[in-house]
XYZ file of N, CA, C and O in Angstrom:
656
model
N 275.224 -89.454 128.362
C 274.480 -88.761 127.310
C 274.073 -89.606 126.087
O 274.952 -90.376 125.686
N 272.925 -89.740 125.817
C 272.335 -90.636 124.689
C 272.019 -89.806 123.399
O 271.774 -88.391 123.635
N 271.994 -90.328 122.334
C 271.560 -89.542 121.092
C 270.335 -90.308 120.584
O 269.981 -91.555 120.866
N 269.528 -89.372 120.057
C 268.179 -89.824 119.634
C 268.391 -90.793 118.342
O 267.621 -91.858 118.115
N 269.418 -90.460 117.720
C 269.662 -91.530 116.235
C 270.567 -92.535 116.710
O 271.746 -92.240 116.932
N 270.276 -93.958 116.940
C 271.138 -94.910 117.221
C 272.322 -95.112 116.177
O 273.408 -95.555 116.451
N 272.253 -94.317 114.962
C 273.279 -94.677 113.958
C 274.344 -93.553 114.020
O 275.320 -93.647 113.446
N 273.960 -92.490 115.083
C 275.028 -91.414 115.286
C 276.085 -91.637 116.267
O 275.540 -92.260 117.326
N 277.299 -91.578 115.951
C 278.380 -92.140 116.804
C 278.527 -91.123 117.958
O 278.606 -89.978 117.694
N 278.631 -91.421 119.170
C 278.637 -90.489 120.151
C 279.935 -89.883 120.089
O 281.036 -90.379 119.716
N 280.096 -88.588 120.818
C 281.277 -87.852 120.845
C 282.235 -88.501 121.884
O 281.857 -88.948 122.869
N 283.617 -88.420 121.292
C 284.557 -88.937 122.281
C 284.771 -88.002 123.322
O 284.363 -86.920 123.122
N 285.464 -88.236 124.427
C 285.857 -87.324 125.523
C 286.721 -85.963 124.938
O 286.506 -85.052 125.146
N 287.415 -86.447 123.944
C 288.322 -85.327 123.369
C 287.405 -84.554 122.406
O 287.641 -83.251 122.481
N 286.664 -85.180 121.777
C 285.707 -84.309 120.637
C 284.673 -83.433 121.812
O 284.433 -82.255 121.407
N 284.340 -84.109 122.744
C 283.551 -83.136 123.666
C 284.159 -81.949 124.293
O 283.696 -80.984 124.434
N 285.545 -82.187 124.641
C 286.462 -81.146 125.216
C 286.520 -80.020 124.322
O 286.530 -78.740 124.447
N 287.011 -80.525 122.893
C 287.014 -79.526 121.748
C 285.643 -78.736 121.766
O 285.828 -77.520 121.534
N 284.721 -79.427 121.676
C 283.436 -78.681 121.429
C 282.970 -77.766 122.422
O 282.655 -76.630 122.279
N 283.406 -77.992 123.725
C 283.099 -77.207 124.773
C 284.110 -75.740 124.781
O 283.654 -74.797 125.015
N 285.353 -76.170 124.161
C 286.422 -75.006 124.279
C 285.938 -74.161 123.148
O 286.033 -72.906 123.352
N 285.397 -74.691 121.961
C 284.845 -73.805 120.898
C 283.715 -73.032 121.255
O 283.712 -72.015 120.917
N 282.874 -73.831 121.804
C 281.579 -73.035 122.245
C 282.049 -71.707 123.271
O 281.417 -70.726 123.141
N 282.855 -72.253 123.990
C 283.195 -70.940 125.065
C 284.083 -69.812 124.255
O 283.705 -68.738 124.543
N 284.864 -70.192 123.313
C 285.612 -69.332 122.624
C 284.574 -68.385 121.605
O 284.885 -67.153 121.587
N 283.724 -69.006 121.076
C 282.717 -68.334 120.310
C 281.930 -67.344 120.942
O 281.446 -66.197 120.604
N 281.560 -67.642 122.416
C 280.925 -66.615 123.123
C 282.014 -65.562 123.676
O 281.762 -64.336 123.722
N 283.060 -66.035 124.064
C 284.017 -65.092 124.885
C 284.775 -64.157 123.900
O 284.763 -62.934 124.332
N 285.251 -64.503 122.602
C 286.035 -63.725 121.771
C 285.132 -62.368 121.440
O 285.681 -61.274 121.618
N 283.978 -62.552 120.845
C 283.172 -61.211 120.438
C 282.909 -60.337 121.691
O 282.927 -59.169 121.652
N 282.556 -60.997 122.823
C 282.308 -60.224 124.163
C 283.570 -59.389 124.429
O 283.393 -58.248 124.884
N 284.779 -59.944 124.443
C 285.868 -59.268 124.909
C 286.306 -58.262 123.721
O 286.680 -57.193 124.165
N 285.999 -58.424 122.495
C 286.435 -57.528 121.401
C 285.298 -56.312 121.685
O 285.674 -55.321 121.516
N 284.197 -56.570 121.823
C 283.151 -55.535 121.886
C 283.475 -54.568 123.356
O 283.424 -53.457 123.106
N 283.945 -55.475 124.322
C 284.466 -54.533 125.498
C 285.588 -53.585 125.054
O 285.552 -52.405 125.395
N 286.522 -54.180 124.294
C 287.684 -53.294 123.977
C 287.235 -52.113 123.011
O 287.567 -50.877 123.268
N 286.376 -52.571 121.914
C 286.053 -51.506 120.948
C 285.051 -50.601 121.473
O 285.115 -49.331 121.240
N 284.144 -51.187 122.242
C 282.939 -50.282 122.644
C 283.354 -49.241 123.658
O 283.043 -48.122 123.498
N 284.218 -49.761 124.545
C 284.820 -48.800 125.849
C 285.397 -47.444 125.082
O 285.383 -46.470 125.253
N 286.495 -47.921 124.254
C 287.254 -46.889 123.559
C 286.797 -46.202 122.294
O 287.069 -44.902 122.235
N 285.858 -46.720 121.627
C 285.523 -46.390 120.356
C 284.060 -46.266 119.997
O 283.589 -45.929 118.865
N 283.233 -46.752 120.954
C 281.890 -46.739 120.619
C 281.498 -47.486 119.571
O 280.258 -47.434 118.805
N 282.128 -48.663 119.216
C 281.706 -49.651 118.249
C 281.400 -51.038 118.688
O 282.200 -51.589 119.623
N 280.532 -51.765 118.171
C 280.406 -53.260 118.368
C 281.170 -53.937 117.471
O 281.836 -53.190 116.527
N 281.513 -55.178 117.685
C 282.241 -55.883 116.802
C 281.714 -56.160 115.338
O 282.448 -55.926 114.407
N 280.385 -56.210 115.356
C 279.886 -56.181 114.014
C 280.007 -54.960 113.199
O 280.147 -54.919 112.054
N 279.904 -53.716 114.127
C 280.089 -52.559 113.260
C 281.647 -52.366 112.946
O 281.722 -51.963 111.792
N 282.346 -52.703 113.627
C 283.872 -52.654 113.438
C 284.183 -53.525 112.078
O 284.696 -53.126 111.079
N 283.806 -54.825 112.104
C 284.006 -55.726 110.801
C 283.290 -55.125 109.576
O 283.736 -55.274 108.523
N 281.949 -54.518 109.639
C 281.294 -54.161 108.523
C 282.098 -52.817 108.023
O 282.277 -52.741 106.902
N 282.595 -51.971 108.994
C 283.466 -50.831 108.253
C 284.689 -51.259 107.801
O 285.147 -50.861 106.776
N 285.340 -52.386 108.467
C 286.423 -52.997 107.864
C 286.168 -53.487 106.542
O 287.106 -53.158 105.663
N 285.212 -54.239 106.359
C 285.018 -54.801 104.856
C 284.603 -53.787 103.995
O 285.119 -53.861 102.791
N 284.089 -52.741 104.336
C 283.606 -51.678 103.472
C 284.973 -50.994 102.873
O 285.002 -50.695 101.928
N 285.909 -50.709 103.979
C 286.993 -49.936 103.743
C 287.924 -50.708 102.796
O 288.865 -50.040 102.130
N 287.886 -52.039 102.653
C 288.681 -52.928 101.812
C 288.380 -52.931 100.416
O 289.096 -53.598 99.729
N 287.240 -52.433 100.101
C 286.732 -52.391 98.709
C 287.219 -51.140 98.021
O 287.434 -50.020 98.526
N 287.413 -51.236 96.668
C 287.999 -50.300 95.875
C 287.384 -48.803 96.232
O 287.760 -47.760 96.219
N 285.810 -48.978 96.283
C 285.060 -47.627 96.299
C 284.319 -47.462 97.555
O 283.595 -46.700 97.792
N 284.938 -48.460 98.513
C 284.057 -48.206 99.996
C 282.744 -48.604 99.968
O 281.957 -48.139 100.949
N 282.360 -49.432 99.154
C 280.853 -49.827 99.089
C 280.694 -51.357 98.855
O 281.495 -52.110 98.353
N 279.622 -51.897 99.253
C 279.110 -53.267 99.174
C 277.821 -53.393 99.106
O 277.045 -52.684 99.744
N 277.199 -54.344 98.207
C 275.732 -54.427 98.381
C 275.445 -55.197 99.720
O 276.267 -55.657 100.373
N 274.305 -54.947 100.221
C 273.996 -55.241 101.627
C 274.101 -56.934 101.623
O 274.619 -57.366 102.700
N 273.593 -57.464 100.639
C 273.747 -59.046 100.696
C 275.298 -59.346 100.604
O 275.776 -60.384 101.374
N 276.194 -58.689 99.983
C 277.623 -59.088 99.994
C 278.201 -58.664 101.313
O 278.909 -59.347 101.772
N 277.746 -57.596 101.893
C 278.174 -57.219 103.156
C 277.661 -58.284 104.438
O 278.554 -58.506 105.069
N 276.565 -58.773 104.198
C 276.033 -59.770 104.935
C 276.936 -61.044 104.918
O 277.388 -61.683 105.837
N 277.371 -61.553 103.735
C 278.200 -62.624 103.412
C 279.431 -62.446 103.930
O 280.005 -63.359 104.553
N 280.016 -61.381 103.770
C 281.442 -60.956 104.324
C 281.414 -61.046 105.890
O 282.540 -61.513 106.270
N 280.499 -60.581 106.415
C 280.618 -60.464 107.850
C 279.927 -61.663 108.578
O 279.860 -61.735 109.803
N 279.287 -62.628 107.821
C 278.848 -63.890 108.305
C 277.471 -63.446 109.134
O 277.122 -64.156 110.091
N 276.842 -62.285 108.827
C 275.513 -61.986 109.565
C 274.391 -62.291 108.390
O 274.683 -62.328 107.434
N 273.291 -62.400 109.048
C 272.096 -62.518 108.124
C 271.624 -61.247 107.490
O 272.307 -59.919 107.958
N 271.082 -61.216 106.381
C 270.657 -59.745 105.889
C 269.971 -58.887 106.690
O 270.229 -57.762 106.873
N 269.148 -59.461 107.649
C 268.429 -58.518 108.553
C 269.311 -58.051 109.552
O 269.238 -56.904 110.045
N 270.308 -58.762 110.149
C 271.237 -58.306 110.967
C 272.198 -57.367 110.585
O 272.379 -56.254 111.063
N 272.595 -57.428 109.278
C 273.505 -56.614 108.617
C 272.740 -55.315 108.467
O 273.386 -54.141 108.528
N 271.372 -55.230 108.127
C 270.662 -53.920 108.015
C 270.645 -53.296 109.110
O 270.721 -52.056 109.157
N 270.508 -53.932 110.355
C 270.388 -53.390 111.531
C 271.737 -52.749 111.979
O 271.892 -51.553 112.255
N 272.767 -53.512 111.518
C 274.170 -52.902 111.962
C 274.413 -51.717 110.959
O 274.888 -50.570 111.489
N 274.055 -51.668 109.779
C 274.164 -50.507 108.938
C 273.359 -49.339 109.380
O 273.840 -48.280 109.255
N 272.180 -49.496 109.828
C 271.261 -48.479 110.227
C 271.986 -47.807 111.527
O 271.979 -46.545 111.712
N 272.604 -48.642 112.326
C 273.317 -48.177 113.400
C 274.399 -47.308 112.964
O 274.861 -46.087 113.728
N 275.234 -47.729 112.112
C 276.295 -46.997 111.598
C 275.995 -45.638 110.854
O 276.681 -44.662 110.891
N 274.919 -45.760 110.167
C 274.282 -44.582 109.436
C 274.030 -43.643 110.520
O 274.236 -42.378 110.361
N 273.430 -43.937 111.727
C 272.982 -43.008 112.847
C 274.165 -42.404 113.423
O 274.168 -41.199 113.975
N 275.471 -42.942 113.357
C 276.608 -42.388 113.662
C 277.407 -41.742 112.657
O 278.540 -41.117 112.979
N 276.709 -41.700 111.311
C 277.456 -40.973 110.477
C 278.573 -41.599 109.670
O 279.533 -41.110 109.038
N 278.857 -42.932 109.870
C 279.877 -43.776 109.442
C 279.879 -44.562 108.321
O 280.609 -44.727 107.570
N 278.422 -44.751 107.951
C 278.061 -45.328 106.733
C 276.671 -44.541 105.969
O 276.059 -44.015 106.774
N 276.615 -44.633 104.662
C 275.366 -44.162 104.040
C 274.794 -45.496 103.289
O 275.456 -46.364 102.820
N 273.592 -45.760 103.111
C 272.993 -46.585 102.484
C 272.338 -46.019 101.113
O 271.564 -44.873 101.269
N 272.691 -46.503 100.019
C 272.313 -45.818 98.804
C 271.795 -46.878 97.842
O 272.322 -48.023 97.748
N 270.911 -46.588 96.965
C 270.509 -47.589 96.018
C 271.800 -47.860 94.973
O 272.565 -47.062 94.885
N 271.744 -48.995 94.620
C 272.933 -49.483 93.692
C 272.813 -48.668 92.378
O 271.864 -48.726 91.878
N 273.954 -48.310 91.796
C 273.950 -47.489 90.473
C 273.627 -48.541 89.558
O 272.971 -48.163 88.405
N 274.190 -49.772 89.703
C 273.997 -50.803 88.677
C 272.722 -51.597 88.710
O 272.349 -52.064 87.722
N 272.027 -51.653 89.794
C 270.679 -52.321 90.067
C 269.960 -51.727 91.048
O 270.238 -51.914 92.415
N 269.023 -50.900 90.715
C 268.226 -50.065 91.536
C 267.277 -50.855 92.551
O 266.779 -50.111 93.519
N 267.100 -51.982 92.387
C 266.473 -52.963 93.318
C 267.066 -53.200 94.511
O 266.600 -53.701 95.541
N 268.526 -53.093 94.617
C 269.299 -53.314 95.632
C 270.016 -51.985 96.406
O 270.099 -51.246 95.527
N 270.376 -52.074 97.616
C 271.092 -51.079 98.059
C 272.495 -51.396 98.577
O 272.756 -52.688 98.669
N 273.325 -50.469 98.580
C 274.671 -50.549 98.874
C 275.026 -49.823 100.264
O 274.449 -48.832 100.469
N 275.952 -50.425 101.098
C 276.366 -49.627 102.227
C 277.621 -48.866 101.715
O 278.459 -49.739 100.959
N 277.885 -47.774 102.034
C 278.964 -46.923 101.584
C 279.464 -46.378 102.793
O 278.877 -45.614 103.547
N 280.873 -46.580 103.070
C 281.606 -46.046 104.173
C 281.975 -44.579 103.934
O 282.188 -44.061 102.739
N 281.490 -43.678 105.042
C 281.933 -42.247 104.936
C 283.329 -41.835 105.362
O 283.967 -42.741 105.798
N 283.622 -40.636 105.032
C 285.054 -40.381 105.541
C 285.019 -40.327 107.055
O 286.086 -40.810 107.597
N 283.965 -40.103 107.788
C 283.901 -40.259 109.229
C 283.918 -41.620 109.592
O 284.775 -42.109 110.615
N 283.595 -42.495 108.812
C 283.728 -43.904 108.939
C 285.014 -44.498 108.892
O 285.738 -45.252 109.823
N 285.883 -43.932 107.752
C 287.167 -44.183 107.652
C 288.062 -43.690 108.921
O 288.922 -44.511 109.399
N 287.583 -42.543 109.266
C 288.548 -42.051 110.373
C 288.183 -42.777 111.684
O 289.294 -43.117 112.443
N 286.863 -43.200 111.954
C 286.680 -43.959 113.207
C 287.364 -45.440 113.229
O 287.844 -45.713 114.139
N 287.306 -45.989 111.843
C 287.951 -47.180 111.626
C 289.501 -47.062 111.932
O 290.210 -47.895 112.679
N 290.105 -46.004 111.508
C 291.663 -45.683 111.811
C 291.859 -45.489 113.191
O 292.775 -46.129 113.740
N 291.048 -44.752 113.941
C 291.293 -44.647 115.478
C 290.995 -46.003 116.149
O 291.599 -46.366 117.068
N 290.037 -46.804 115.774
C 289.763 -48.014 116.458
C 290.835 -49.093 116.163
O 290.959 -50.106 117.025
N 291.452 -49.236 114.936
C 292.149 -50.214 114.675
C 293.195 -50.501 115.477
O 293.562 -51.789 115.897
N 294.008 -49.641 116.020
C 295.215 -49.952 117.016
C 294.627 -50.713 118.252
O 295.214 -51.682 118.676
N 293.483 -50.266 118.683
C 293.018 -51.094 119.984
C 292.429 -52.422 119.529
O 292.651 -53.484 120.376
N 292.111 -52.487 118.335
C 291.567 -53.852 117.843
C 292.715 -54.861 117.577
O 292.854 -56.010 118.483
N 293.734 -54.222 117.127
C 294.890 -55.152 116.931
C 295.577 -55.556 118.071
O 296.020 -56.495 118.501
N 295.822 -54.733 119.097
C 296.256 -54.859 120.409
C 295.252 -55.875 121.232
O 295.880 -56.887 121.983
N 294.146 -55.878 121.226
C 293.110 -56.918 121.617
C 293.365 -58.400 120.992
O 293.434 -59.259 121.527
N 293.406 -58.206 119.724
C 293.680 -59.484 118.917
C 294.901 -60.206 119.450
O 295.073 -61.255 119.646
N 296.094 -59.323 119.499
C 297.257 -60.098 120.005
C 297.111 -60.561 121.301
O 297.553 -61.572 121.580
N 296.744 -59.657 122.302
C 296.596 -60.028 123.704
C 295.659 -61.282 123.886
O 295.919 -62.203 124.710
N 294.417 -61.371 123.202
C 293.445 -62.219 123.624
C 293.582 -63.415 122.750
O 292.935 -64.503 123.186
N 294.257 -63.372 121.614
C 294.250 -64.636 120.652
C 295.604 -65.016 120.379
O 296.170 -66.059 120.698
N 296.280 -64.183 119.736
C 297.578 -64.722 119.008
C 298.671 -64.780 119.877
O 299.437 -65.771 119.734
N 298.748 -64.045 121.014
C 299.729 -64.405 122.114
C 299.619 -65.749 122.624
O 300.585 -66.431 123.289
N 298.398 -66.258 122.732
C 298.046 -67.515 123.354
C 298.117 -68.741 122.350
O 298.166 -69.913 122.651
N 298.562 -68.364 120.950
C 298.672 -69.484 119.915
C 299.964 -69.592 119.656
O 300.338 -70.261 118.499
N 301.015 -69.074 120.405
C 302.409 -69.250 120.023
C 302.741 -70.806 119.806
O 302.413 -71.311 120.790
N 303.503 -70.791 118.782
C 303.964 -72.228 118.619
C 302.798 -72.999 117.774
O 303.246 -74.213 117.334
N 301.606 -72.703 117.549
C 300.682 -73.266 116.787
C 300.851 -72.934 115.333
O 301.268 -71.812 115.069
N 300.642 -73.759 114.316
C 300.509 -73.358 112.996
C 299.358 -72.543 112.614
O 298.299 -73.219 112.721
N 299.528 -71.273 112.536
C 298.326 -70.553 112.268
C 297.725 -70.921 110.966
O 296.468 -70.723 110.800
N 298.395 -71.211 109.993
C 297.609 -71.606 108.506
C 296.717 -72.813 108.786
O 295.592 -72.949 108.386
N 297.182 -73.793 109.615
C 296.392 -75.007 109.985
C 295.063 -74.610 110.870
O 294.018 -74.968 110.532
N 295.461 -73.696 111.751
C 294.132 -73.210 112.531
C 293.269 -72.367 111.821
O 291.947 -72.557 111.708
N 293.692 -71.618 110.840
C 292.901 -71.016 109.937
C 292.100 -71.725 108.873
O 290.809 -71.439 108.826
N 292.575 -72.682 108.491
C 292.028 -73.706 107.623
C 290.706 -74.309 108.288
O 289.757 -74.512 107.814
N 291.078 -74.899 109.585
C 290.233 -75.511 110.387
C 288.892 -74.533 110.701
O 287.787 -74.964 110.621
N 289.198 -73.465 111.179
C 288.201 -72.368 111.536
C 287.453 -72.086 110.334
O 286.089 -71.907 110.275
N 288.137 -72.012 109.077
C 287.226 -71.677 107.951
C 286.503 -72.745 107.451
O 285.262 -72.472 107.097
N 286.914 -74.004 107.720
C 286.066 -75.211 107.340
C 284.746 -75.133 108.470
O 283.763 -75.695 107.938
N 285.057 -74.876 109.606
C 283.886 -74.855 110.639
C 282.934 -73.830 110.256
O 281.711 -74.273 110.280
N 283.302 -72.690 109.792
C 282.297 -71.406 109.472
C 281.896 -71.553 108.288
O 280.973 -70.681 107.853
N 282.296 -72.416 107.595
C 281.662 -72.513 106.004
C 280.169 -73.125 106.149
O 280.146 -74.075 106.642
N 279.171 -72.398 105.700
C 277.911 -72.699 105.667
C 277.772 -73.852 104.463
O 277.698 -73.184 103.214
N 277.529 -74.801 104.471
C 277.592 -75.911 103.278
C 276.193 -75.642 102.630
O 276.171 -76.212 101.466
N 275.210 -75.085 103.185
C 273.970 -74.881 102.492
C 273.956 -73.593 101.438
O 273.135 -73.390 100.745
N 275.166 -72.895 101.648
C 275.139 -71.542 100.995
C 276.085 -71.746 99.748
O 277.289 -72.152 99.953
N 275.595 -71.612 98.624
C 276.402 -71.714 97.381
C 277.450 -70.711 97.303
O 277.422 -69.660 97.884
N 278.768 -70.991 96.949
C 279.939 -70.247 96.879
C 279.783 -69.285 95.645
O 279.356 -69.825 94.633
N 280.282 -68.021 95.627
C 280.419 -67.204 94.523
C 281.408 -68.032 93.491
O 282.457 -68.793 93.886
N 281.163 -67.621 92.194
C 282.196 -68.369 91.225
C 283.585 -68.063 91.488
O 283.796 -67.018 91.804
N 284.420 -69.019 91.303
C 285.862 -68.906 91.657
C 286.202 -68.940 92.991
O 287.534 -69.028 93.245
N 285.460 -69.031 93.877
C 285.885 -69.212 95.311
C 286.066 -70.634 95.699
O 285.251 -71.407 95.518
N 287.188 -71.006 96.241
C 287.427 -72.349 96.591
C 287.226 -72.798 97.825
O 287.209 -71.731 98.777
N 287.121 -73.977 98.283
C 286.967 -74.307 99.550
C 288.409 -74.208 100.254
O 289.251 -74.651 99.709
N 288.451 -73.739 101.513
C 289.887 -73.601 102.352
C 290.268 -75.029 102.474
O 289.518 -75.947 102.670
């Protein structure tokens, strides 16, 4: 395999193996979680994580842009997810009380209940599909590496947030 830029160092066989394993994981994990959550609870992984992030805030609400950032979705994608959750009665979209130009997603009581019902299946899937396979690895190091990989260098960090 050749590169277009002669100044770019080719990938070593070990780097190529890592990249292929990462790419397979990036595709496999969401599909596996969607199968677990969708079958039992009618939620996509994006819907589950949106509900999770909303439930972790003091008032169960986030500005749409903040929810997009928390879930690593684009604003358009998070808007679609919130609309799906609204249709299920799990989230409401309201104008922000502090800034009428933006909207907030607000988890409903039904959203809290669905999340609580789905949580055990999610945890079981996470253990079976990921954590049980990482036995003996340093999870802090793995977390740091994944955080570095998923950090969008072109997006400014909120004040006070440090690089992992």
